[in-house]
Amino acid sequence: MDARVKKLLNEQINKEFYSAYLYLDFSNYFENKGLDGFANWYKIQAMEERDHAMLFYQYLHNNDEKVTLDAIAKPDVVLDSDMTVLKAGLKHEKYVTSLINDIYAAAYEVKDFRAMQFLDWFVKEQGEEETNANDLISKMELFGSDSKGLYMLNSELGARVYSAPSLVL
Ligand code: FEO
């Protein structure tokens, strides 16, 4: 495997675990506020991010590459309002999209078709992640300022259930 592609794939393990940690912090924020539905939504988001990390980990091992695990940074977003959390989620997903695009570009450059095919799933996933984060902000803007609306939205988010990623390695 090309050294730069390998380095970026390895770094992505850490970025995805950081994402999991960040979303757990979001869940923690809402748990403390008593908004258990929002807390549930972000807890499941954290589980999905852990799955993403494991996919990068497994991909490298399946290709006989050594994996290096680095320290996971402390979540660095100041969570001072519900909307701050939601907007930080969208901002973070856009950042992750840029990371996936960077790995894709590196793989494209060296004609690593296998890595490109692996990354295709993440390109699609990032589109969905950004849509979900955007939808959440829209719903919050529409209904979140009214206590009944917030209650309904919290119930809706509480119904989210975890499902394993559709990509299996
Ligand atoms: Fe693993 Fe939310 O991107």
mmCIF file of N, CA, C and O and ligand atoms in Angstrom, residues 16 49 52 93 96 126 129, ligand 1:
data_model
loop_
_atom_site.group_PDB
_atom_site.id
_atom_site.type_symbol
_atom_site.label_atom_id
_atom_site.label_comp_id
_atom_site.label_asym_id
_atom_site.label_seq_id
_atom_site.Cartn_x
_atom_site.Cartn_y
_atom_site.Cartn_z
ATOM 1 N N GLU A 16 -12.125 8.816 13.772
ATOM 2 C CA GLU A 16 -13.457 8.240 13.978
ATOM 3 C C GLU A 16 -13.698 7.954 15.466
ATOM 4 O O GLU A 16 -14.802 8.172 15.970
ATOM 5 N N GLU A 49 -19.871 5.815 15.057
ATOM 6 C CA GLU A 49 -18.500 6.305 14.820
ATOM 7 C C GLU A 49 -17.463 5.269 15.240
ATOM 8 O O GLU A 49 -16.443 5.094 14.567
ATOM 9 N N HIS A 52 -17.241 2.937 12.501
ATOM 10 C CA HIS A 52 -16.432 3.478 11.393
ATOM 11 C C HIS A 52 -14.944 3.257 11.682
ATOM 12 O O HIS A 52 -14.185 2.841 10.809
ATOM 13 N N GLU A 93 -19.238 16.923 10.962
ATOM 14 C CA GLU A 93 -19.450 15.999 9.834
ATOM 15 C C GLU A 93 -18.855 16.561 8.540
ATOM 16 O O GLU A 93 -18.320 15.807 7.728
ATOM 17 N N VAL A 96 -15.268 15.809 8.702
ATOM 18 C CA VAL A 96 -14.994 14.391 8.423
ATOM 19 C C VAL A 96 -15.129 14.117 6.924
ATOM 20 O O VAL A 96 -14.326 13.375 6.345
ATOM 21 N N GLN A 126 -21.093 9.839 4.463
ATOM 22 C CA GLN A 126 -20.911 11.249 4.853
ATOM 23 C C GLN A 126 -22.038 12.122 4.318
ATOM 24 O O GLN A 126 -22.466 13.067 4.989
ATOM 25 N N GLU A 129 -24.795 11.540 6.733
ATOM 26 C CA GLU A 129 -24.493 12.154 8.038
ATOM 27 C C GLU A 129 -24.754 13.666 8.006
ATOM 28 O O GLU A 129 -25.301 14.232 8.950
HETATM 29 FE FE1 FEO B 1 -17.687 8.618 10.813
HETATM 30 FE FE2 FEO B 1 -19.912 10.770 11.282
HETATM 31 O O1 FEO B 1 -18.481 10.137 10.284
#
